[in-house]
C-alpha positions as a LaTeX table, in Angstrom:
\begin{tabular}{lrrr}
\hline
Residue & $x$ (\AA) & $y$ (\AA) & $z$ (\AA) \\
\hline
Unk1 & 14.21 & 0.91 & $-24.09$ \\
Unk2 & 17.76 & 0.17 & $-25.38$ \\
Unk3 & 20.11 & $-2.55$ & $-23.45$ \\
Unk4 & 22.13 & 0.19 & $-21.03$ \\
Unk5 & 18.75 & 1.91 & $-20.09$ \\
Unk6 & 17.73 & $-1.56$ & $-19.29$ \\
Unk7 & 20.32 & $-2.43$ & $-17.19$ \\
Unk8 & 19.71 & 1.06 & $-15.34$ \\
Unk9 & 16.12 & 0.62 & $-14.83$ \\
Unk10 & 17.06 & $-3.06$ & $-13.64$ \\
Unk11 & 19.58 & $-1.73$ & $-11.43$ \\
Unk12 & 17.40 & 1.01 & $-9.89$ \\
Unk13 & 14.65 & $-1.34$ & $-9.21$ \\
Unk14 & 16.61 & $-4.06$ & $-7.75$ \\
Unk15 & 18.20 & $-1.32$ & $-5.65$ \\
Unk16 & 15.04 & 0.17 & $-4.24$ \\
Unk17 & 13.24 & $-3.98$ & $-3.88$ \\
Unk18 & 16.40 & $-4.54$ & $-1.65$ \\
Unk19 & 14.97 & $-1.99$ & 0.66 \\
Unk20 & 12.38 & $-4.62$ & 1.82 \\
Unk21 & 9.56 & $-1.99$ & 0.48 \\
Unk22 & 6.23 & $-4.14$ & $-0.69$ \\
Unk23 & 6.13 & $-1.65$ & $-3.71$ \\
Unk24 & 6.81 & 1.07 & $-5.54$ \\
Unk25 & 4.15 & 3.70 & $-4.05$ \\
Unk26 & 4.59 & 2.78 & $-0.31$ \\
Unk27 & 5.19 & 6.23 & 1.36 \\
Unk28 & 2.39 & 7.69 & $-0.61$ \\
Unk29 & $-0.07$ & 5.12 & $-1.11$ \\
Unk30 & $-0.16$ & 3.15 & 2.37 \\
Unk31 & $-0.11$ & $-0.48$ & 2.39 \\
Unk32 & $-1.21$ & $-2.86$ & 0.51 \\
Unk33 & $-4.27$ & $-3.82$ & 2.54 \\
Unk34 & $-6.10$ & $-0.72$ & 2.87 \\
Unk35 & $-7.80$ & 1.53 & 0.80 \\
Unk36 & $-9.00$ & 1.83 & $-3.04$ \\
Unk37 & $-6.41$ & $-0.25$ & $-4.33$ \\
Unk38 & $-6.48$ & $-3.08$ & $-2.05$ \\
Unk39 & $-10.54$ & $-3.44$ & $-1.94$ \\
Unk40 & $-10.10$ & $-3.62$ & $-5.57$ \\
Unk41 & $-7.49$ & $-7.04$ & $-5.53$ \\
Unk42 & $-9.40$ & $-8.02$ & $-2.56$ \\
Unk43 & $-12.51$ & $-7.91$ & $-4.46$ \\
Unk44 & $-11.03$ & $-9.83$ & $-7.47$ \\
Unk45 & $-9.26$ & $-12.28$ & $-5.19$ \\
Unk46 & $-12.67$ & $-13.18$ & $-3.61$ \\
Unk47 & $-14.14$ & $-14.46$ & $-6.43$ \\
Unk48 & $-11.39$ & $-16.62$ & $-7.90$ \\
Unk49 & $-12.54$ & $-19.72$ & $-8.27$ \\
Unk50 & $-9.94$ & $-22.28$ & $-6.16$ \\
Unk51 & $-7.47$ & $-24.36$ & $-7.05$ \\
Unk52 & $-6.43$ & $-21.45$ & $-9.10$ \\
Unk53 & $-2.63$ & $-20.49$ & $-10.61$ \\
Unk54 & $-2.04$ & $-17.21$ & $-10.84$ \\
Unk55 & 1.21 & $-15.11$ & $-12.55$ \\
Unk56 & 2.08 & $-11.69$ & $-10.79$ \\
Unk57 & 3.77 & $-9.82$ & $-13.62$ \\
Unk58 & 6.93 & $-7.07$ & $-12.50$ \\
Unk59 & 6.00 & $-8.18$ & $-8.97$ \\
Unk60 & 8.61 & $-5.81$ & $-7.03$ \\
Unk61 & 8.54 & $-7.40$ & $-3.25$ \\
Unk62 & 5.49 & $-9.65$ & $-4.05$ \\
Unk63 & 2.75 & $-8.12$ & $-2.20$ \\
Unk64 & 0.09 & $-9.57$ & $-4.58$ \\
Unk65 & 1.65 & $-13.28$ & $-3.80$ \\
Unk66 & 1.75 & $-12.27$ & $-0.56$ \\
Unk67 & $-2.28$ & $-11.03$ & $-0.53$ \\
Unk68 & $-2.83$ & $-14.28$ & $-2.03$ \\
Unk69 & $-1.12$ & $-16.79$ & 0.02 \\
Unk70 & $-2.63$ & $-14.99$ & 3.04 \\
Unk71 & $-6.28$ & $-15.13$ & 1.56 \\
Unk72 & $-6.50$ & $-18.39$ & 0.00 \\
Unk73 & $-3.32$ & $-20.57$ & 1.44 \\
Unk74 & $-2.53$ & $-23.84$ & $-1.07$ \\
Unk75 & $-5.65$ & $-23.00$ & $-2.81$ \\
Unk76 & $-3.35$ & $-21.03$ & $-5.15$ \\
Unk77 & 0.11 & $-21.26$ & $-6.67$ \\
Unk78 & 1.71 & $-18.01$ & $-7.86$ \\
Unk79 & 4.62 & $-17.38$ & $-10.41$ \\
Unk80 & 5.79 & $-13.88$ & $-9.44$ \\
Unk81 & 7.95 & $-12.40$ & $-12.40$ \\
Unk82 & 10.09 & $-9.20$ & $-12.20$ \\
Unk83 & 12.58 & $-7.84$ & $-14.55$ \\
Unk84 & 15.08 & $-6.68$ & $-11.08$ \\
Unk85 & 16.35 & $-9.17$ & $-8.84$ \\
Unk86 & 13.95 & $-9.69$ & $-6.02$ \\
Unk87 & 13.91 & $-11.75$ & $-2.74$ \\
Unk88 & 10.90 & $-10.26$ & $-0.51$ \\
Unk89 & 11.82 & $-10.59$ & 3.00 \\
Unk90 & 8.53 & $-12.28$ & 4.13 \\
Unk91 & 8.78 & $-14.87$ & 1.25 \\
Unk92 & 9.66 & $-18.17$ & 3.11 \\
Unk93 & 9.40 & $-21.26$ & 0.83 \\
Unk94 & 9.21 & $-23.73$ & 3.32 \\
Unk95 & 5.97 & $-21.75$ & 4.55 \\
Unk96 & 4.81 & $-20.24$ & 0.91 \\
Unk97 & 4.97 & $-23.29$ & $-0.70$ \\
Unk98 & 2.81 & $-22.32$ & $-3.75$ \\
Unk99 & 4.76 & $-18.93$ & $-4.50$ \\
Unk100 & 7.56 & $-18.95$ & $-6.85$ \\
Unk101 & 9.33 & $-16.11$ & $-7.59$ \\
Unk102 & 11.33 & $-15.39$ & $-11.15$ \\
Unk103 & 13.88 & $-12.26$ & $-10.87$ \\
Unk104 & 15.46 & $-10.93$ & $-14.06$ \\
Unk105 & 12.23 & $-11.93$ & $-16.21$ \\
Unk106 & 11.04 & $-9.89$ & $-19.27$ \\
Unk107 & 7.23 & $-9.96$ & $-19.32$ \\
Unk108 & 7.27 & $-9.63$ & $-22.84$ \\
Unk109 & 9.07 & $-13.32$ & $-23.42$ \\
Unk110 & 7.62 & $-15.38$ & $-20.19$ \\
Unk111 & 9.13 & $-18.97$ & $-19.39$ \\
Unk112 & 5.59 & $-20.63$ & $-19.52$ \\
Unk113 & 4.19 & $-22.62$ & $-21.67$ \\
Unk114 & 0.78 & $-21.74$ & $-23.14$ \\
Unk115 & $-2.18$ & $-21.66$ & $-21.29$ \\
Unk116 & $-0.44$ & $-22.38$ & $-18.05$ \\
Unk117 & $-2.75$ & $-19.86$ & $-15.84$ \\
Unk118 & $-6.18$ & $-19.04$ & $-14.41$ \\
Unk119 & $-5.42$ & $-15.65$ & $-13.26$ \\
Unk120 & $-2.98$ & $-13.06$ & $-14.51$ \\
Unk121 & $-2.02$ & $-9.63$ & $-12.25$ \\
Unk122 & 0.08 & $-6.71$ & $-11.88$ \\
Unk123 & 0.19 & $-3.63$ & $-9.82$ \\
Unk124 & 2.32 & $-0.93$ & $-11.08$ \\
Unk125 & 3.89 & $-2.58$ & $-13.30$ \\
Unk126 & 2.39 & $-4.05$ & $-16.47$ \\
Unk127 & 2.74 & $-0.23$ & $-18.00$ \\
Unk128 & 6.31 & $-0.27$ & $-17.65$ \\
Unk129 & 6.84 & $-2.53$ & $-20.63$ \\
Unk130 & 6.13 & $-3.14$ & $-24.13$ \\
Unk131 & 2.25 & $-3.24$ & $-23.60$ \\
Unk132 & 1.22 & $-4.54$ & $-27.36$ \\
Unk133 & 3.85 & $-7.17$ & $-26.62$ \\
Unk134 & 2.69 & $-8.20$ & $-23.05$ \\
Unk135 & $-0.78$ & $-8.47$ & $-23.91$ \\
Unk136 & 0.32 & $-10.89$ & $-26.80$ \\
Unk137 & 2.24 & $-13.37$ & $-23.89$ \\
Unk138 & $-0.64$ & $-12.64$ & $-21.37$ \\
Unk139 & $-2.86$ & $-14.07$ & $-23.89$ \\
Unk140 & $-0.57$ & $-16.93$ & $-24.78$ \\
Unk141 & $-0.09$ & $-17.71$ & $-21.26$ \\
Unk142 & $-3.62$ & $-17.50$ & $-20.38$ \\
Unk143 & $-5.99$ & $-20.33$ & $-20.15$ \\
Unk144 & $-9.52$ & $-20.22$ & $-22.09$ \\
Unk145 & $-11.45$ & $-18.75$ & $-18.97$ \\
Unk146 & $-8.75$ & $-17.06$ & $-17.36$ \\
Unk147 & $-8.92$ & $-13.65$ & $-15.73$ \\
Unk148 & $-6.14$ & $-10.89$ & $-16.61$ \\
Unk149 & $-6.20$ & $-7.74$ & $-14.35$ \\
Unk150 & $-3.89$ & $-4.87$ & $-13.97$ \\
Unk151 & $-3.70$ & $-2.09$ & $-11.75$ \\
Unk152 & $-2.02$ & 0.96 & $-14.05$ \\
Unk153 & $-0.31$ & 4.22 & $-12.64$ \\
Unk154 & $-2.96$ & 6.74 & $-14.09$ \\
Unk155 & $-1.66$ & 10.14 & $-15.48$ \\
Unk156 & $-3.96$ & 12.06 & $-13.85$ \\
Unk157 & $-3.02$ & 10.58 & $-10.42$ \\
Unk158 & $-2.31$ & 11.86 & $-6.74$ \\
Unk159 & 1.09 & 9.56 & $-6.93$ \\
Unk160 & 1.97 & 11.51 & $-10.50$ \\
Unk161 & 1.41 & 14.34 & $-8.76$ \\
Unk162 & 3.75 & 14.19 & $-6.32$ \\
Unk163 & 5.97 & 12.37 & $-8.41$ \\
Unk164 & 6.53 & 15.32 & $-10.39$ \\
Unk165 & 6.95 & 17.47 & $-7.15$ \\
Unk166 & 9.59 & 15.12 & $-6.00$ \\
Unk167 & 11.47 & 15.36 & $-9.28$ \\
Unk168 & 11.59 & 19.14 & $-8.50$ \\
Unk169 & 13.05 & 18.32 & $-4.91$ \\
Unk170 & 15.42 & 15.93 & $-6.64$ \\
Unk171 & 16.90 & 18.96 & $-8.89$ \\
Unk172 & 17.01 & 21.08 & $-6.27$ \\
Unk173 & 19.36 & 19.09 & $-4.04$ \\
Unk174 & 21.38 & 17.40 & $-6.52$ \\
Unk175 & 22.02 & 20.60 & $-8.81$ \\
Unk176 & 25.21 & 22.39 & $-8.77$ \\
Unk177 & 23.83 & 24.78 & $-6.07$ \\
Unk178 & 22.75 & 22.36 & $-3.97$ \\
Unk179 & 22.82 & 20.77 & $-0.57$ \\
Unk180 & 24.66 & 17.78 & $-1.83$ \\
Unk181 & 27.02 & 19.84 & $-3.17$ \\
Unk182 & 27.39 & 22.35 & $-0.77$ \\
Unk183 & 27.65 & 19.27 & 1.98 \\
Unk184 & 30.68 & 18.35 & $-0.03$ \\
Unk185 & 32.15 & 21.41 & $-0.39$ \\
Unk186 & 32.04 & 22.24 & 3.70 \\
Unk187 & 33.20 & 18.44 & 5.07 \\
Unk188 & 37.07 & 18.53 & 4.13 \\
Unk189 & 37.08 & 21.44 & 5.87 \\
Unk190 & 35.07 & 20.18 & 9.35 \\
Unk191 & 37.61 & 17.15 & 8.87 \\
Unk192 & 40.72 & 18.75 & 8.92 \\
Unk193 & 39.19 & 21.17 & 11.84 \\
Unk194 & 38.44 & 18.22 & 14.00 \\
Unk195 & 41.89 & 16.55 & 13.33 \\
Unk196 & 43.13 & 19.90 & 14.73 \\
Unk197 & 45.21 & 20.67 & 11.02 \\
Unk198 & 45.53 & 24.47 & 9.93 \\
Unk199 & 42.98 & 25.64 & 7.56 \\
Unk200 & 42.49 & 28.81 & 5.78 \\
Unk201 & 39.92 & 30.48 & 7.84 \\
Unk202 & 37.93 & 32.67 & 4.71 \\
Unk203 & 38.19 & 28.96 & 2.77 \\
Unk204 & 36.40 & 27.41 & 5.68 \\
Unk205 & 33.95 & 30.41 & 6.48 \\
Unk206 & 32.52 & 30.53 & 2.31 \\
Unk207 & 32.42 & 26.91 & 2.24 \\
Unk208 & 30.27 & 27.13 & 5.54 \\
Unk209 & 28.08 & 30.00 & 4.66 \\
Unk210 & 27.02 & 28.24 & 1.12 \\
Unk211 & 26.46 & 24.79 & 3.02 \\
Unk212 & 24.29 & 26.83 & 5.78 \\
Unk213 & 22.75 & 28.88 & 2.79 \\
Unk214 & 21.36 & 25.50 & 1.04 \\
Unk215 & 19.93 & 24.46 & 4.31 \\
Unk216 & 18.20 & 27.36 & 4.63 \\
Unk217 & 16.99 & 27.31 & 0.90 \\
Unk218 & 15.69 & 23.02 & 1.68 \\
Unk219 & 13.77 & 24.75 & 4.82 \\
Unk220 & 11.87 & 27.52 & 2.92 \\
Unk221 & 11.34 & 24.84 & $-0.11$ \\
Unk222 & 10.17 & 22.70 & 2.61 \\
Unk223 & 7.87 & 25.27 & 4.35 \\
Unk224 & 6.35 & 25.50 & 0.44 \\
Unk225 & 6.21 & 21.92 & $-0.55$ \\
Unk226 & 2.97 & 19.79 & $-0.23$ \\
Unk227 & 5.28 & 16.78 & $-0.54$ \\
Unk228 & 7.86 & 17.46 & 1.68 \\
Unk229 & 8.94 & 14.07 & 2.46 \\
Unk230 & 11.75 & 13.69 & 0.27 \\
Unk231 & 13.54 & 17.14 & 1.15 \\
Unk232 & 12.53 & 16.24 & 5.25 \\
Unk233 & 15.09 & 13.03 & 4.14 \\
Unk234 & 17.49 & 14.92 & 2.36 \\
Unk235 & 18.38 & 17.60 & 5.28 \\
Unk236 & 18.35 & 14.91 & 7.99 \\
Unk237 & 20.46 & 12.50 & 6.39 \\
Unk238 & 22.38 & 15.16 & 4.40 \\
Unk239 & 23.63 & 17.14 & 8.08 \\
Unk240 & 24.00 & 13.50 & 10.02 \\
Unk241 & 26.59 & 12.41 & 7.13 \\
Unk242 & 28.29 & 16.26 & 7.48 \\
Unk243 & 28.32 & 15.62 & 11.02 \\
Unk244 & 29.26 & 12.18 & 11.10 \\
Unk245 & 32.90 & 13.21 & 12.55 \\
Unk246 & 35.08 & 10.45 & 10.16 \\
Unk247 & 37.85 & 11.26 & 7.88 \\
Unk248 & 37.17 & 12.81 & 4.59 \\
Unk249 & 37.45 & 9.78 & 2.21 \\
Unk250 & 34.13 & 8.29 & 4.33 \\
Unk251 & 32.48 & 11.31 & 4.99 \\
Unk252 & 32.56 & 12.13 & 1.27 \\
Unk253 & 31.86 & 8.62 & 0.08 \\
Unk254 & 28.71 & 8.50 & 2.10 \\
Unk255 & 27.65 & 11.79 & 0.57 \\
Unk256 & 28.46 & 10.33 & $-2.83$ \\
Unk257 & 26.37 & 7.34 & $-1.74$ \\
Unk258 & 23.66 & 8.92 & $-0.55$ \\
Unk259 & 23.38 & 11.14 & $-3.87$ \\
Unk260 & 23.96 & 7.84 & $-6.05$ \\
Unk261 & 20.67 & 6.56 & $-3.79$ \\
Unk262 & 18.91 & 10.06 & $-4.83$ \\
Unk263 & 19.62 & 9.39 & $-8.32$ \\
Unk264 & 18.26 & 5.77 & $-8.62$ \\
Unk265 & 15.05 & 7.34 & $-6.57$ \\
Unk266 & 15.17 & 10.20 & $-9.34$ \\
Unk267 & 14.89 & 7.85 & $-11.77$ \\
Unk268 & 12.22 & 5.66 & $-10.72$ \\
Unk269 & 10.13 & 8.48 & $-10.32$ \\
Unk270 & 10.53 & 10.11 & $-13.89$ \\
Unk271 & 10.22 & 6.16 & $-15.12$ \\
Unk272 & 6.77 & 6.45 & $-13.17$ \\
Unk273 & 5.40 & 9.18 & $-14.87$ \\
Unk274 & 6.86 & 8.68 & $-18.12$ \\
Unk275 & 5.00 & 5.54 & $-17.70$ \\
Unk276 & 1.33 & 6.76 & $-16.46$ \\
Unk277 & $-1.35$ & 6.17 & $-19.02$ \\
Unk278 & $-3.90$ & 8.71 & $-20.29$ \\
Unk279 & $-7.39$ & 7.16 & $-20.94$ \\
Unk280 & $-6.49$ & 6.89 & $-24.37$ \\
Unk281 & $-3.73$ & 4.38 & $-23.78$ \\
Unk282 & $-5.88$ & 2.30 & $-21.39$ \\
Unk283 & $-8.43$ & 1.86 & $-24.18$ \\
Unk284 & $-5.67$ & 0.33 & $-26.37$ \\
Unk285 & $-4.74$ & $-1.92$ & $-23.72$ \\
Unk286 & $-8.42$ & $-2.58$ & $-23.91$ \\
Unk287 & $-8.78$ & $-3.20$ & $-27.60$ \\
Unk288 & $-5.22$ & $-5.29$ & $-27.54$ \\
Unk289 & $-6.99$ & $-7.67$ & $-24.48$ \\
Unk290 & $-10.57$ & $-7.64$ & $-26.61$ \\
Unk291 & $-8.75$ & $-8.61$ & $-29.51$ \\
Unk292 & $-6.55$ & $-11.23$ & $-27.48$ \\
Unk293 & $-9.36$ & $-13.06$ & $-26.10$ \\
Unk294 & $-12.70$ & $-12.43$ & $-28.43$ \\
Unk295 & $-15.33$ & $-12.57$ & $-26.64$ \\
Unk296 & $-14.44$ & $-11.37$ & $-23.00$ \\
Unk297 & $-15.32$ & $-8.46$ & $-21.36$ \\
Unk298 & $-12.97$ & $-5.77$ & $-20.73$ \\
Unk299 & $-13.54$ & $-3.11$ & $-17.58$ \\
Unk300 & $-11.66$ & $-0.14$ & $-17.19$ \\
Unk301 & $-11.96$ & 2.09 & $-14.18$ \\
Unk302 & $-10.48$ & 4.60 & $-12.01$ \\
Unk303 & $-9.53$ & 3.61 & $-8.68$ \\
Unk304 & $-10.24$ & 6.62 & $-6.00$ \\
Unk305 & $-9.98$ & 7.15 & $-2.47$ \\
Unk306 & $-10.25$ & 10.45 & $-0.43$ \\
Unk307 & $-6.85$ & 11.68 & $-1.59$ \\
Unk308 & $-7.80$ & 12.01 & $-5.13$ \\
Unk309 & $-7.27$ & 9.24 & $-8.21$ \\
Unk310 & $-4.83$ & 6.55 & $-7.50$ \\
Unk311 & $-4.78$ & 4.84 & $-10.45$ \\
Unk312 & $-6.36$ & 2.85 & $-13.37$ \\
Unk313 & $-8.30$ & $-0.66$ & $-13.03$ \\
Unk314 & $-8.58$ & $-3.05$ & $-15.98$ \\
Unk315 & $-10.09$ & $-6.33$ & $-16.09$ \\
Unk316 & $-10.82$ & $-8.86$ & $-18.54$ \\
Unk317 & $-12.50$ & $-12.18$ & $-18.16$ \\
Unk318 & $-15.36$ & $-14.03$ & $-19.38$ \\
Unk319 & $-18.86$ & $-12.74$ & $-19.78$ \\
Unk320 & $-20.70$ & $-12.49$ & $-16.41$ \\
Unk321 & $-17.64$ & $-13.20$ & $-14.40$ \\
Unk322 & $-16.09$ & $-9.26$ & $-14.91$ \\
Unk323 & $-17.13$ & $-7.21$ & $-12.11$ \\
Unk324 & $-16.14$ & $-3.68$ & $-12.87$ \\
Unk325 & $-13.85$ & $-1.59$ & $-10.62$ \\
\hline
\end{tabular}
């Protein structure tokens, strides 16, 4: 990715950690603590061997760290790296004394020396990067008997899936003809008609009409969505800003806000499946890892839960210590 797409990912991502969201799949995917994906780090976590140090590669809000610290206490330190700035609300250091965290960190040039870790992770995030690179540092990083494990977003997936849906939803609202737009279009108007000034009456009726008209179009597209969430979000907060009564400049600079917020979201989400690996790609992963550490094991799996395929598993360790997923 060239340096201003960087900066926009980073900037998206550091936007959306801000939230306080664990990761990047939390309104589809649950928490962290139930489910396919978390029986599979639970799993992994179980058998580490203690004291361990473990790295958490493009950690978001640190809910591996977090998993960690809560299963195994100051039986494990954990370097959390992310290329966004990051600062998890539940991170305390004077309680998580063993978690560090490292914002604005490439994982393709770590700041560790070599063989500084028993454990290496990521969840949704090891994909995003320069993967032959990666799995060179991972390697450097990695001590002789250490265990490297990602959890990959899968091509194939329930969260691609919807992703894609949502990127639909996303052009629907912010296109030309639509609500954000048409919300625009009708607040000067609702202004200057609560400030009691003159206004042309057919002006105020068309603008009205098309921001009713979009509304209408976001209900039928929700009626005939199977991921509605994201256009249930867009009317409510959409109408609340229209009807949020302040003077234009506000009313329009939340709208313009809000949309900015849509596009960072938009963003993510075609990052995300731009992103997703086909089997194919997991199998170089593979061969890079094989070749990285001759004479581990490497597992590959699909994690799956009732909803369909959540995403890939791969693990690499020594022989008769690789459990697969």
């Amino acid at each position: 990715m060239n340096e201003s797409g960087d900066t926009a990912r980073q900037q998206a991502w550091t936007a959306y950690w801000s939230s306080g969201r664990l990761h990047s799949c939390a309104s589809t995917a649950g928490d962290n603590y139930t489910g396919a994906i978390a029986a599979f780090w639970r799993g992994l976590f179980g058998r580490m061997e203690l004291p361990a140090r473990v790295l958490d590669l493009a950690t978001g809000n640190g809910p591996l760290p977090l998993l960690l610290a809560e299963l195994h206490g100051a039986g494990v330190e954990v370097d959390a790296v992310d290329l966004a700035t990051v600062a998890p609300a539940w991170y305390d250091p004077t309680r998580h004394r063993g978690v560090r965290f490292h914002p604005r960190v490439r994982m393709e040039a770590l700041p560790f020396a070599d063989a500084s870790f028993d454990c290496i992770v990521s969840q949704f995030g090891f994909e995003y990067g320069d993967m032959e690179v990666a799995v060179a540092e991972c390697s450097r990083v990695a001590r002789p008997a250490a265990h490297i494990a990602f959890v990959m977003h899968h091509a194939d997936s329930v969260l691609v899936r919807v992703g894609r849906e949502e990127l639909e939803h996303h052009a629907r609202v912010l296109g030309e003809g639509g609500l954000v737009a048409a919300a625009r279009g009708v607040v000067p108007w609702i202004a200057r008609a609560r400030a009691g000034e003159a206004v042309d009456a057919a002006d105020a009726a068309h603008a009205r009409a098309r921001y009713n008209a979009a509304m209408q179009e976001l209900g039928a597209a929700i009626a005939n969505s199977s991921a509605p969430d994201l256009l249930l979000e867009v009317r409510e907060t959409i109408h609340g800003l229209v009807m949020a009564g302040r003077d234009v400049q506000s009313m329009l600079g939340a709208i313009d806000a809000y949309a900015s917020e849509l596009e960072r979201a938009r963003l993510r989400t075609a990052e995300m499946i731009g992103h997703a690996l086909h089997a194919s790609q997991v199998e170089r992963v593979a061969a890079l890892l094989a070749a990285g550490r001759p004479g581990f094991v490497v597992e590959c799996a699909e994690l799956r839960q009732a909803e369909g395929v959540l995403a890939w598993s791969l693990v690499a360790g020594p022989p008769s210590t690789v459990v697969a997923g």
